[in-house]
């Protein structure tokens, strides 16, 4: 056994530090000696030494060991930063994760006995970017619990509750039984000292008789296994006080009625030998059928594998027997540490990738449903940790949101009526808009009004108010309760605003209503008002309808050869039917974009000019010279299309910056900007020439521009 560490020199001799590269060990020794001479020894030196011993048992690598040392001795960090940064690239994440975990410990301390332990566990795993941090946290907590007897009673109780609620369940999910059992026993010892002492006394009183009985059982098993040619290691299995108490509570029995106080373990070379040994055990003694579990054929969620059986042993006493391979035993004792190399990103092939995926599923798993020793209750969904966001209420309670969740989603997850009454929000003390996207660890305060008054534009996806389908359903349910007349009027206003913005306000909605299974245009308005159909969807349907049914009349166009489609030279944006080698350009009057119905007009000097089919100028030209009208189709060329957009807004600081930033985020390009301000009204009129990929991008961009603070109107020009 390694002696306790009371000074830097002894600490540096710990076996765990041998995992560090020699240059780093020397640098660590120099920095530690200088820090000890300057600042004296920290009180936590023994805690750190114990932590390092546990990490060595778990097979931790050099990066993990160094991160544990530097967190335990922060005075060494400045001296080692340069040397360690080059040789240990993952050190920063390991240190940051340990600091971030302190947020969870503080939240646990804030909360009452009704603490949401599962939410805190999820938050911990969300803010820890490198999963190796979890093993450091478990090892350090075990060291602190071993030394907790010297703490004041209040501090000892708080440490034990934290261990019971967070650390022991994590060790259980990782399958690290060495740590799990001891963490649970130590927490139980300080939280319920009388019960702990009573069970410990009863175990000690019966120890001599139990050891004699187990000795006779082991001799009988070794003889029987050897006779059948099975090489095995047979040993007694230690019982843990917390697990004994849990079983007494679950089965509602007394100490003397527990049969598995007498337990043995058989370790063999392979799986076939496991089942052979099981047959020998059942041949020696009568099995109890209800107490047999095959965790080899059906492993537990944390990959635990073993055969469990109970028999009526010598003297008619019940006896528990576990049978497993040596590999399974290593897995059961060390869990993830038995097979995981601790470092994400190292090349290990498909098998390693599968282990990482399994690891993440494991960490996000629920406590086992049958016979679990864990303290976490309830079933979790199948989503991985990194697909969720864990935000905090002002009281420190954890709210679980989907990735991309906003403050408005947060409000609806707290309570439906809180969402309906939301009028503003603060994140970490700062006022933010309702579509502000949250990050794990954000503390959110919702500002509400007296009366519920949700807004219909919360349902528009382009506005980004709600990322959760559950939240949108709650808003829809509110508007479903309103009377038909109000929904009809609201839907008409929403749709007309969108169509006007897209230049489609004169379109006939009858066909679009049928496409969305609405009996009439009024029913379509109601669907829009309730969020069942988005205004953007209606706009796209109108474009598709016009493209399908609105074709220019070219019957009077002379045809001298069979019609054929000829692409214009190079990377053409258009295909013109019946002619080739013509200059083709967009009409400046209407500036069509891909996806819109178009037609060509053959000019005298500029080739073919492409118009939208509903362009007023095109209609006038076609009426005058119908023979010059040509069918035109969109081609496959890339590079985007130019379009003019006009924005009317209240002039404010950073308005132009917000607009251009949004355009860049939507991956559109600004070609030109002109502004005209009106000091009397405080408004500014902006005309932007943009390059967009297609109609869909234009529609989404207009919607988001319209939702910017201070913007009154954003629409397409021409």
XYZ file of C-alpha atoms in Angstrom:
718
model
C 0.000 0.000 0.000
C 1.261 3.484 -0.877
C 1.874 5.577 2.293
C -0.076 8.802 2.833
C 1.360 11.954 1.260
C 2.154 14.772 3.636
C 4.563 16.751 1.473
C 5.329 17.469 -2.168
C 8.232 15.018 -2.315
C 6.046 12.113 -1.180
C 3.256 13.150 -3.539
C 5.596 13.133 -6.519
C 6.477 9.505 -5.796
C 2.897 8.309 -6.340
C 2.724 5.524 -8.968
C 0.085 7.489 -10.901
C 2.616 10.196 -11.783
C 4.744 7.665 -13.625
C 2.177 7.940 -16.467
C 3.505 11.444 -17.193
C 6.313 12.012 -19.716
C 9.681 12.457 -18.002
C 10.066 16.174 -18.969
C 6.665 16.945 -17.475
C 7.471 15.036 -14.272
C 10.630 17.086 -13.852
C 8.805 20.354 -14.593
C 6.082 19.357 -12.127
C 8.643 18.581 -9.430
C 10.392 21.928 -9.896
C 7.123 23.899 -9.881
C 5.798 22.005 -6.852
C 8.972 22.536 -4.848
C 8.970 26.272 -5.654
C 5.269 26.595 -4.745
C 5.777 24.756 -1.445
C 8.654 27.054 -0.516
C 6.671 30.151 -1.451
C 3.127 29.379 -0.289
C 3.457 26.451 2.082
C 1.626 23.137 1.712
C -2.090 23.140 0.866
C -4.400 21.343 3.271
C -5.737 19.203 0.403
C -2.432 17.410 -0.348
C -3.655 14.106 1.134
C -6.924 14.375 -0.805
C -4.957 14.815 -4.015
C -2.698 11.859 -3.224
C -5.702 9.606 -2.584
C -7.318 10.861 -5.814
C -4.209 9.968 -7.809
C -4.111 6.462 -6.302
C -7.712 5.820 -7.347
C -7.075 7.142 -10.855
C -4.062 4.836 -11.135
C -6.309 1.902 -10.165
C -8.689 2.904 -12.937
C -5.821 3.044 -15.460
C -6.051 6.780 -16.132
C -3.646 8.214 -18.693
C -1.079 10.968 -18.193
C -3.390 13.789 -19.285
C -5.981 12.849 -16.662
C -3.342 12.532 -13.936
C -1.832 15.933 -14.762
C -5.283 17.590 -14.883
C -6.082 16.197 -11.428
C -2.764 17.476 -10.028
C -3.086 20.969 -11.477
C -6.683 21.318 -10.288
C -5.666 20.165 -6.811
C -2.610 22.450 -6.794
C -3.691 25.496 -8.829
C -0.535 27.392 -7.833
C 1.361 25.116 -10.238
C -0.709 26.011 -13.292
C 1.166 29.205 -14.343
C 4.576 27.511 -14.168
C 3.444 24.443 -16.118
C 1.146 26.085 -18.657
C 3.747 26.422 -21.421
C 5.340 22.987 -21.029
C 2.062 21.135 -20.554
C 0.249 22.935 -23.374
C 2.596 21.488 -25.982
C 2.688 17.929 -24.669
C -0.879 17.602 -23.343
C -3.269 19.097 -25.931
C -6.393 18.012 -24.053
C -5.378 19.554 -20.732
C -7.403 22.758 -21.142
C -10.706 20.886 -21.545
C -9.916 18.667 -18.553
C -9.217 21.658 -16.319
C -12.207 23.600 -17.636
C -14.494 20.630 -16.995
C -13.445 20.408 -13.343
C -14.091 24.113 -12.850
C -17.478 23.862 -14.611
C -18.495 20.956 -12.363
C -18.296 23.313 -9.391
C -21.403 25.047 -10.798
C -23.347 21.808 -10.310
C -22.071 21.359 -6.749
C -23.173 24.936 -5.974
C -26.617 24.339 -7.457
C -27.005 21.169 -5.404
C -26.118 23.106 -2.253
C -28.727 25.785 -3.107
C -31.624 23.425 -3.507
C -33.878 21.886 -0.915
C -34.362 18.186 -0.142
C -36.531 17.924 -3.271
C -33.409 18.366 -5.385
C -33.701 17.419 -9.058
C -30.707 15.070 -9.043
C -31.355 13.803 -12.540
C -31.456 17.312 -13.951
C -28.195 18.180 -12.190
C -26.557 15.034 -13.531
C -27.635 15.921 -17.063
C -26.362 19.475 -16.622
C -22.999 18.164 -15.413
C -22.592 15.935 -18.461
C -23.692 18.746 -20.786
C -21.106 21.254 -19.555
C -18.234 18.737 -19.340
C -16.809 18.556 -22.856
C -14.243 15.812 -22.136
C -15.850 12.754 -20.535
C -12.584 11.814 -18.803
C -13.391 14.591 -16.334
C -16.064 12.333 -14.819
C -13.468 9.825 -13.593
C -11.469 12.637 -11.939
C -14.610 13.904 -10.201
C -15.473 10.430 -8.902
C -11.941 9.724 -7.668
C -11.697 13.100 -5.902
C -15.118 12.698 -4.270
C -14.138 9.270 -2.953
C -10.975 10.769 -1.439
C -13.000 13.575 0.158
C -15.510 11.106 1.593
C -12.724 8.969 3.079
C -11.456 12.060 4.902
C -14.926 13.413 5.804
C -14.693 12.267 9.426
C -12.540 15.306 10.225
C -15.104 17.774 8.838
C -17.732 19.672 10.857
C -21.070 17.858 10.981
C -22.877 20.244 8.615
C -20.140 20.061 5.975
C -19.974 16.281 6.304
C -23.722 15.949 5.776
C -23.653 18.209 2.692
C -20.767 16.231 1.194
C -22.576 12.937 1.829
C -25.799 14.178 0.197
C -23.878 15.325 -2.867
C -22.200 11.910 -3.073
C -25.505 10.066 -2.750
C -27.309 12.214 -5.312
C -24.655 12.757 -7.997
C -21.429 10.773 -7.681
C -22.640 7.322 -6.606
C -25.285 7.154 -9.387
C -22.669 8.217 -11.956
C -20.290 5.492 -10.762
C -23.195 3.050 -11.026
C -23.947 4.054 -14.607
C -20.272 3.785 -15.506
C -20.193 0.337 -13.967
C -17.211 1.194 -11.751
C -18.279 -0.963 -8.820
C -15.088 -0.343 -6.820
C -16.052 3.301 -6.531
C -19.823 2.844 -6.487
C -19.955 0.583 -3.425
C -17.562 2.650 -1.355
C -19.192 5.961 -2.279
C -22.606 4.576 -1.319
C -21.376 3.076 1.950
C -19.572 6.248 3.032
C -22.558 8.455 2.180
C -24.884 6.077 4.060
C -22.528 6.058 7.044
C -22.796 9.833 7.498
C -26.424 10.330 6.475
C -27.886 7.510 8.601
C -25.199 6.733 11.177
C -27.446 4.772 13.551
C -28.736 2.378 10.881
C -25.255 2.007 9.437
C -23.792 1.161 12.828
C -26.580 -1.345 13.570
C -26.027 -3.290 10.328
C -22.242 -3.115 10.724
C -22.530 -4.515 14.244
C -24.770 -7.373 13.093
C -22.346 -8.193 10.284
C -19.423 -8.222 12.711
C -21.242 -10.385 15.275
C -21.921 -13.078 12.678
C -18.592 -12.702 10.893
C -16.863 -15.734 12.429
C -19.701 -18.140 11.691
C -20.178 -16.685 8.191
C -16.475 -17.015 7.374
C -16.465 -20.631 8.564
C -19.497 -21.430 6.446
C -18.089 -19.693 3.343
C -14.786 -21.548 3.807
C -16.568 -24.911 3.664
C -18.527 -23.817 0.553
C -15.342 -22.700 -1.222
C -13.638 -26.039 -0.530
C -16.614 -27.969 -1.936
C -16.730 -25.777 -5.057
C -12.998 -26.027 -5.775
C -13.130 -29.803 -5.507
C -16.180 -30.147 -7.788
C -14.816 -27.764 -10.427
C -11.408 -29.468 -10.464
C -13.050 -32.888 -10.894
C -14.716 -31.587 -14.062
C -11.516 -30.050 -15.390
C -12.621 -26.434 -14.981
C -9.882 -24.001 -14.031
C -11.458 -21.395 -11.764
C -10.745 -18.880 -9.029
C -13.273 -19.158 -6.209
C -13.605 -16.524 -3.495
C -16.016 -15.088 -1.012
C -17.831 -11.945 -2.132
C -17.789 -8.968 0.244
C -21.159 -7.489 1.214
C -21.684 -3.750 1.378
C -23.728 -2.169 4.122
C -25.700 0.193 1.881
C -26.727 -2.638 -0.463
C -27.806 -4.744 2.509
C -29.973 -1.898 3.809
C -31.464 -1.295 0.347
C -32.399 -4.957 0.043
C -33.946 -4.951 3.499
C -36.060 -1.952 2.510
C -37.044 -3.369 -0.875
C -38.008 -6.833 0.377
C -39.364 -5.624 3.717
C -37.355 -8.227 5.637
C -35.025 -8.207 8.609
C -31.279 -8.693 8.643
C -31.493 -12.400 9.511
C -33.790 -13.104 6.545
C -31.321 -11.972 3.885
C -29.883 -15.019 2.146
C -27.172 -13.259 0.124
C -25.116 -12.308 3.172
C -23.489 -15.597 2.287
C -22.102 -15.135 -1.232
C -19.289 -16.530 -3.353
C -17.840 -15.667 -6.762
C -16.431 -17.979 -9.429
C -14.110 -16.574 -12.112
C -13.338 -18.767 -15.150
C -11.533 -18.437 -18.483
C -14.389 -18.204 -21.001
C -18.160 -18.022 -21.423
C -18.541 -21.772 -22.015
C -16.872 -22.416 -18.662
C -19.359 -20.028 -17.005
C -22.326 -22.173 -17.986
C -20.412 -25.382 -17.165
C -19.687 -24.012 -13.671
C -23.355 -23.072 -13.320
C -24.328 -26.680 -14.018
C -21.896 -27.915 -11.367
C -23.264 -25.469 -8.761
C -26.839 -26.558 -9.485
C -25.766 -30.212 -9.275
C -24.199 -29.648 -5.854
C -27.107 -27.763 -4.309
C -30.792 -27.168 -5.060
C -31.270 -23.942 -7.065
C -33.907 -21.316 -6.265
C -35.479 -20.679 -9.743
C -36.782 -17.183 -8.998
C -33.304 -15.993 -8.077
C -31.514 -16.833 -11.356
C -30.381 -14.012 -13.669
C -28.393 -14.419 -16.899
C -26.628 -11.099 -17.432
C -24.297 -12.697 -19.975
C -27.071 -13.343 -22.482
C -28.813 -10.101 -21.472
C -26.206 -7.623 -20.142
C -27.304 -4.707 -17.994
C -27.502 -1.222 -19.479
C -23.982 -0.421 -18.245
C -22.556 -3.535 -19.952
C -22.389 -5.552 -16.717
C -22.196 -9.295 -17.481
C -22.366 -12.214 -15.068
C -24.455 -15.232 -14.065
C -26.330 -14.839 -10.763
C -27.916 -17.760 -8.996
C -29.061 -18.653 -5.491
C -29.115 -22.170 -4.044
C -30.038 -23.961 -0.834
C -26.504 -24.671 0.340
C -25.027 -26.745 3.173
C -27.002 -26.833 6.420
C -30.089 -25.709 4.458
C -28.883 -22.094 4.284
C -29.382 -19.960 1.200
C -26.257 -19.062 -0.724
C -25.690 -16.574 -3.555
C -23.245 -17.485 -6.355
C -21.900 -15.202 -9.106
C -20.128 -16.729 -12.105
C -18.183 -14.699 -14.668
C -15.033 -14.684 -16.793
C -11.889 -12.862 -15.683
C -12.572 -10.226 -18.337
C -16.114 -9.755 -17.064
C -14.768 -9.402 -13.547
C -12.371 -6.651 -14.627
C -15.301 -4.938 -16.352
C -17.467 -5.261 -13.244
C -14.784 -3.818 -10.965
C -13.450 -1.024 -13.183
C -16.372 -0.449 -15.569
C -15.519 1.910 -18.408
C -11.927 2.142 -17.204
C -11.406 -1.537 -18.052
C -11.762 -0.977 -21.777
C -12.015 2.732 -22.562
C -8.787 4.564 -23.336
C -10.156 7.803 -21.850
C -9.342 9.941 -24.837
C -11.896 10.911 -27.459
C -10.271 11.641 -30.778
C -7.562 8.966 -30.657
C -7.738 6.662 -33.638
C -9.149 3.319 -32.635
C -11.224 2.253 -35.581
C -14.886 1.358 -35.653
C -14.695 -0.585 -32.403
C -13.441 2.491 -30.557
C -16.143 4.664 -32.116
C -18.765 2.193 -30.977
C -17.371 2.350 -27.454
C -17.591 6.136 -27.442
C -21.185 6.005 -28.704
C -21.996 3.420 -26.055
C -20.298 5.556 -23.430
C -22.428 8.566 -24.253
C -25.642 6.510 -24.244
C -24.598 5.052 -20.933
C -23.945 8.386 -19.297
C -27.373 9.588 -20.373
C -29.137 6.383 -19.339
C -31.723 6.044 -16.609
C -31.194 4.082 -13.430
C -31.921 0.419 -13.992
C -35.559 -0.435 -13.623
C -35.183 -3.793 -11.881
C -33.164 -4.206 -8.749
C -31.116 -1.092 -9.377
C -28.919 0.228 -6.624
C -28.944 3.694 -8.223
C -30.764 6.637 -6.699
C -31.925 8.263 -9.930
C -35.569 7.674 -10.670
C -37.516 7.626 -13.891
C -36.864 6.803 -17.496
C -34.943 9.122 -19.789
C -35.550 9.672 -23.468
C -33.255 8.177 -26.110
C -31.629 11.450 -27.100
C -27.951 11.919 -26.349
C -26.697 14.535 -23.945
C -25.244 16.717 -26.643
C -28.687 17.043 -28.281
C -30.149 18.759 -25.228
C -29.726 22.063 -23.405
C -30.010 22.350 -19.621
C -30.956 25.832 -18.470
C -31.663 27.024 -14.930
C -34.532 28.830 -13.260
C -33.696 31.704 -10.881
C -33.945 29.146 -8.035
C -31.425 26.837 -9.707
C -33.872 24.193 -10.943
C -32.861 22.524 -14.209
C -35.095 22.771 -17.300
C -34.395 20.269 -20.085
C -34.797 21.734 -23.610
C -34.016 20.516 -27.126
C -30.883 21.841 -28.785
C -31.681 25.314 -30.164
C -34.279 25.961 -27.453
C -35.130 29.623 -26.871
C -36.174 31.582 -23.802
C -39.769 31.260 -25.017
C -39.365 27.469 -25.158
C -38.020 27.710 -21.605
C -41.130 29.598 -20.474
C -43.475 27.006 -21.981
C -41.494 24.157 -20.427
C -41.817 25.773 -17.010
C -45.594 26.069 -17.382
C -48.016 26.629 -20.237
C -49.492 29.763 -18.676
C -46.031 31.181 -18.021
C -45.394 30.851 -21.756
C -48.702 32.490 -22.669
C -47.957 35.449 -20.366
C -44.325 35.910 -21.437
C -43.377 39.429 -22.518
C -39.625 39.439 -21.995
C -36.721 37.529 -20.513
C -33.345 37.918 -18.819
C -30.485 35.496 -19.333
C -27.707 35.683 -16.748
C -29.117 39.072 -15.702
C -29.189 40.563 -19.212
C -32.341 41.432 -21.188
C -32.596 39.281 -24.343
C -35.198 38.887 -27.132
C -37.650 36.008 -26.952
C -35.910 34.145 -29.774
C -32.587 34.140 -27.889
C -31.087 30.630 -28.119
C -30.022 29.200 -24.760
C -26.854 27.354 -23.789
C -26.409 24.814 -21.002
C -25.888 26.545 -17.669
C -27.754 29.763 -18.594
C -29.902 31.118 -15.762
C -33.202 32.388 -17.165
C -35.741 34.783 -15.661
C -39.062 35.105 -17.520
C -40.844 38.487 -17.437
C -44.616 38.076 -17.613
C -47.734 40.200 -17.945
C -50.896 39.809 -15.893
C -52.995 38.506 -18.784
C -52.089 35.694 -21.209
C -51.613 36.985 -24.730
C -49.481 34.749 -26.967
C -48.624 36.108 -30.420
C -49.315 34.357 -33.695
C -45.923 35.183 -35.136
C -44.423 32.882 -32.470
C -45.629 30.042 -34.688
C -43.706 31.223 -37.759
C -40.621 29.068 -38.010
C -38.653 31.739 -39.828
C -38.972 34.035 -36.792
C -37.153 31.511 -34.600
C -39.240 31.987 -31.462
C -39.903 28.290 -30.768
C -37.657 25.302 -31.440
C -39.751 22.782 -29.521
C -42.768 21.120 -31.125
C -44.246 20.789 -27.650
C -44.153 24.582 -27.208
C -45.699 25.221 -30.635
C -48.524 22.823 -29.816
C -49.308 24.837 -26.693
C -49.498 28.080 -28.690
C -51.703 26.420 -31.318
C -54.001 25.086 -28.591
C -54.471 28.640 -27.290
C -55.534 29.985 -30.650
C -57.785 26.990 -31.326
C -59.918 28.179 -28.423
C -60.548 31.610 -29.995
C -63.722 32.309 -31.985
C -63.784 31.743 -35.743
C -64.068 35.425 -36.658
C -60.878 36.374 -34.805
C -58.940 33.478 -36.307
C -60.218 34.333 -39.780
C -59.148 37.955 -39.499
C -55.752 37.093 -38.010
C -55.045 34.478 -40.679
C -55.982 36.890 -43.472
C -53.645 39.543 -42.074
C -50.735 37.122 -41.677
C -51.096 35.675 -45.164
C -51.652 38.995 -46.901
C -48.567 40.391 -45.198
C -46.445 37.490 -46.435
C -47.830 37.519 -49.981
C -47.411 41.274 -50.224
C -43.838 40.879 -49.090
C -43.250 38.324 -51.854
C -45.081 40.315 -54.518
C -47.948 37.773 -54.720
C -50.761 39.809 -53.178
C -52.862 39.638 -56.371
C -52.724 35.829 -56.585
C -55.870 33.665 -56.514
C -55.833 31.519 -53.351
C -58.463 28.992 -54.449
C -55.947 26.469 -55.757
C -53.709 26.818 -52.703
C -56.705 26.213 -50.421
C -57.417 22.913 -52.156
C -53.777 21.849 -51.866
C -53.944 22.247 -48.098
C -57.309 20.440 -47.919
C -59.190 23.599 -46.956
C -62.827 23.780 -48.094
C -62.506 27.477 -48.868
C -60.075 30.377 -48.802
C -61.505 31.337 -45.412
C -60.611 27.895 -44.073
C -57.104 28.421 -45.413
C -56.907 31.698 -43.492
C -57.935 29.850 -40.318
C -55.277 27.177 -40.889
C -52.685 29.929 -41.186
C -53.964 31.612 -38.031
C -53.695 28.372 -36.060
C -50.211 27.642 -37.319
C -51.287 24.468 -39.124
C -50.079 25.993 -42.410
C -47.301 28.549 -42.658
C -47.640 31.659 -44.867
C -44.396 30.673 -46.553
C -45.952 27.318 -47.499
C -48.849 29.086 -49.155
C -46.459 31.359 -51.052
C -44.510 28.390 -52.372
C -47.733 26.618 -53.374
C -48.813 29.672 -55.363
C -45.508 29.685 -57.235
C -45.808 26.001 -58.045
C -49.381 26.489 -59.205
C -48.468 29.371 -61.487
C -45.527 27.486 -62.914
C -47.750 24.516 -63.699
C -50.773 26.268 -65.189
C -49.611 29.711 -66.318
C -47.824 29.367 -69.674
C -47.495 32.201 -72.193
C -49.447 31.866 -75.451
C -46.893 31.377 -78.227
C -49.239 30.015 -80.887
C -48.557 33.029 -83.110
C -44.787 32.606 -82.963
C -43.518 31.437 -86.405
C -41.811 28.060 -86.215
C -39.320 27.313 -89.010
C -37.933 24.069 -87.538
C -39.045 21.481 -84.971
C -39.053 22.903 -81.475
C -36.074 21.942 -79.419
C -34.545 23.056 -76.148
C -31.202 24.712 -76.543
C -29.189 25.817 -73.565
C -27.517 29.150 -73.853
C -23.736 28.972 -73.980
C -21.692 28.504 -70.843
C -23.267 28.169 -67.411
C -26.677 29.500 -68.349
C -29.313 30.419 -65.817
C -32.088 29.707 -68.320
C -33.163 27.340 -71.082
C -34.997 29.041 -73.980
C -37.227 26.837 -76.100
C -36.800 26.942 -79.913
C -33.825 29.284 -80.249
C -30.163 29.204 -79.368
C -27.118 31.458 -79.139
C -29.151 34.365 -77.794
C -28.196 36.786 -75.066
C -30.467 36.122 -72.081
C -30.817 38.540 -69.169
C -33.093 39.243 -66.237
C -35.651 42.013 -66.539
C -34.868 44.827 -64.123
C -38.539 45.691 -63.714
C -39.526 42.523 -61.829
C -36.243 40.667 -61.165
C -37.451 37.054 -61.086
C -35.667 34.542 -58.832
C -35.450 30.752 -59.258
C -38.667 28.927 -58.511
C -40.940 31.655 -59.865
C -42.922 31.235 -63.107
C -41.105 33.110 -65.894
C -41.417 33.924 -69.588
C -39.041 35.461 -72.113
C -39.505 38.468 -74.396
C -37.382 38.714 -77.545
C -36.114 42.295 -77.772
C -34.656 43.918 -80.888
C -31.186 44.611 -79.543
C -30.741 42.951 -76.106
C -31.678 39.359 -76.878
C -34.217 37.657 -74.595
C -35.312 39.458 -71.442
C -36.742 37.176 -68.720
C -39.757 38.452 -66.738
C -42.019 37.066 -64.054
C -45.265 35.958 -65.650
C -47.239 38.370 -63.423
C -45.011 41.330 -64.308
C -47.084 44.338 -65.425
C -44.416 45.457 -67.918
C -44.316 41.969 -69.452
C -48.094 41.895 -69.777
C -47.989 45.198 -71.647
C -45.216 43.964 -74.002
C -46.949 40.632 -74.639
C -50.192 42.389 -75.505
C -48.394 44.614 -78.000
C -46.164 41.952 -79.632
C -47.336 38.452 -78.633
C -45.135 36.865 -81.323
C -42.035 37.922 -79.346
C -43.014 35.918 -76.251
C -40.819 32.829 -75.685
C -41.156 29.967 -73.179
C -38.239 30.055 -70.725
C -37.241 27.596 -67.982
C -34.852 27.918 -65.099
C -31.510 26.200 -65.697
C -29.074 24.604 -63.264
C -26.483 27.361 -63.019
C -25.188 28.369 -59.629
C -23.929 31.684 -58.362
C -27.233 33.126 -57.113
C -29.692 35.683 -58.438
C -30.030 39.376 -57.793
C -33.135 40.838 -56.224
C -34.099 44.205 -54.717
C -35.499 44.313 -51.182
C -36.848 47.346 -49.354
C -36.925 47.652 -45.562
C -38.812 50.260 -43.534
C -37.788 50.600 -39.903
C -37.489 52.942 -36.956
C -34.006 54.375 -37.058
C -31.971 53.048 -34.143
C -28.402 52.297 -33.210
C -26.935 49.167 -34.838
C -29.932 48.742 -37.179
C -27.798 48.444 -40.290
C -25.346 46.139 -38.504
C -28.186 43.820 -37.414
C -29.605 43.709 -40.943
C -26.312 42.941 -42.665
C -25.357 40.386 -40.001
C -28.668 38.569 -40.515
C -28.185 38.568 -44.292
C -24.710 37.095 -43.849
C -26.029 34.441 -41.447
C -28.586 33.423 -44.071
C -25.720 33.065 -46.580
C -27.017 35.771 -48.911
C -24.819 38.541 -50.323
C -25.319 42.319 -50.178
C -24.474 43.966 -53.488
C -25.671 47.501 -52.775
C -27.397 49.504 -50.016
C -29.160 52.836 -50.248
C -30.826 54.532 -47.287
C -33.182 57.458 -46.883
C -34.102 58.723 -43.422
C -37.057 60.811 -42.307
C -36.162 62.782 -39.188
C -39.740 63.884 -38.618
C -41.068 60.343 -38.295
C -37.858 58.738 -37.052
C -38.025 56.144 -39.806
C -35.441 54.996 -42.314
C -36.091 53.400 -45.714
C -33.428 50.993 -46.940
C -33.157 49.582 -50.436
C -30.868 46.573 -50.634
C -29.721 44.740 -53.713
C -29.097 41.138 -52.679
C -27.913 37.943 -54.282
C -29.912 34.903 -53.140
C -29.853 31.252 -54.126
C -33.581 30.761 -54.770
C -37.113 31.725 -53.823
C -37.056 29.699 -50.599
C -34.028 31.554 -49.305
C -35.587 34.897 -50.227
C -38.819 34.093 -48.373
C -36.994 32.969 -45.222
C -34.745 36.016 -45.308
C -37.675 38.431 -45.646
C -39.396 36.803 -42.702
C -36.353 37.154 -40.481
C -35.731 40.739 -41.580
C -39.323 41.578 -40.724
C -38.825 40.103 -37.242
C -35.825 42.283 -36.374
C -36.437 44.831 -33.592
C -37.634 48.147 -35.033
C -38.380 46.790 -38.537
C -41.892 47.691 -39.674
C -41.837 46.106 -43.106
C -39.482 44.043 -45.277
C -40.580 43.170 -48.776
C -39.399 42.568 -52.270
C -39.234 45.539 -54.645
C -40.497 45.672 -58.241
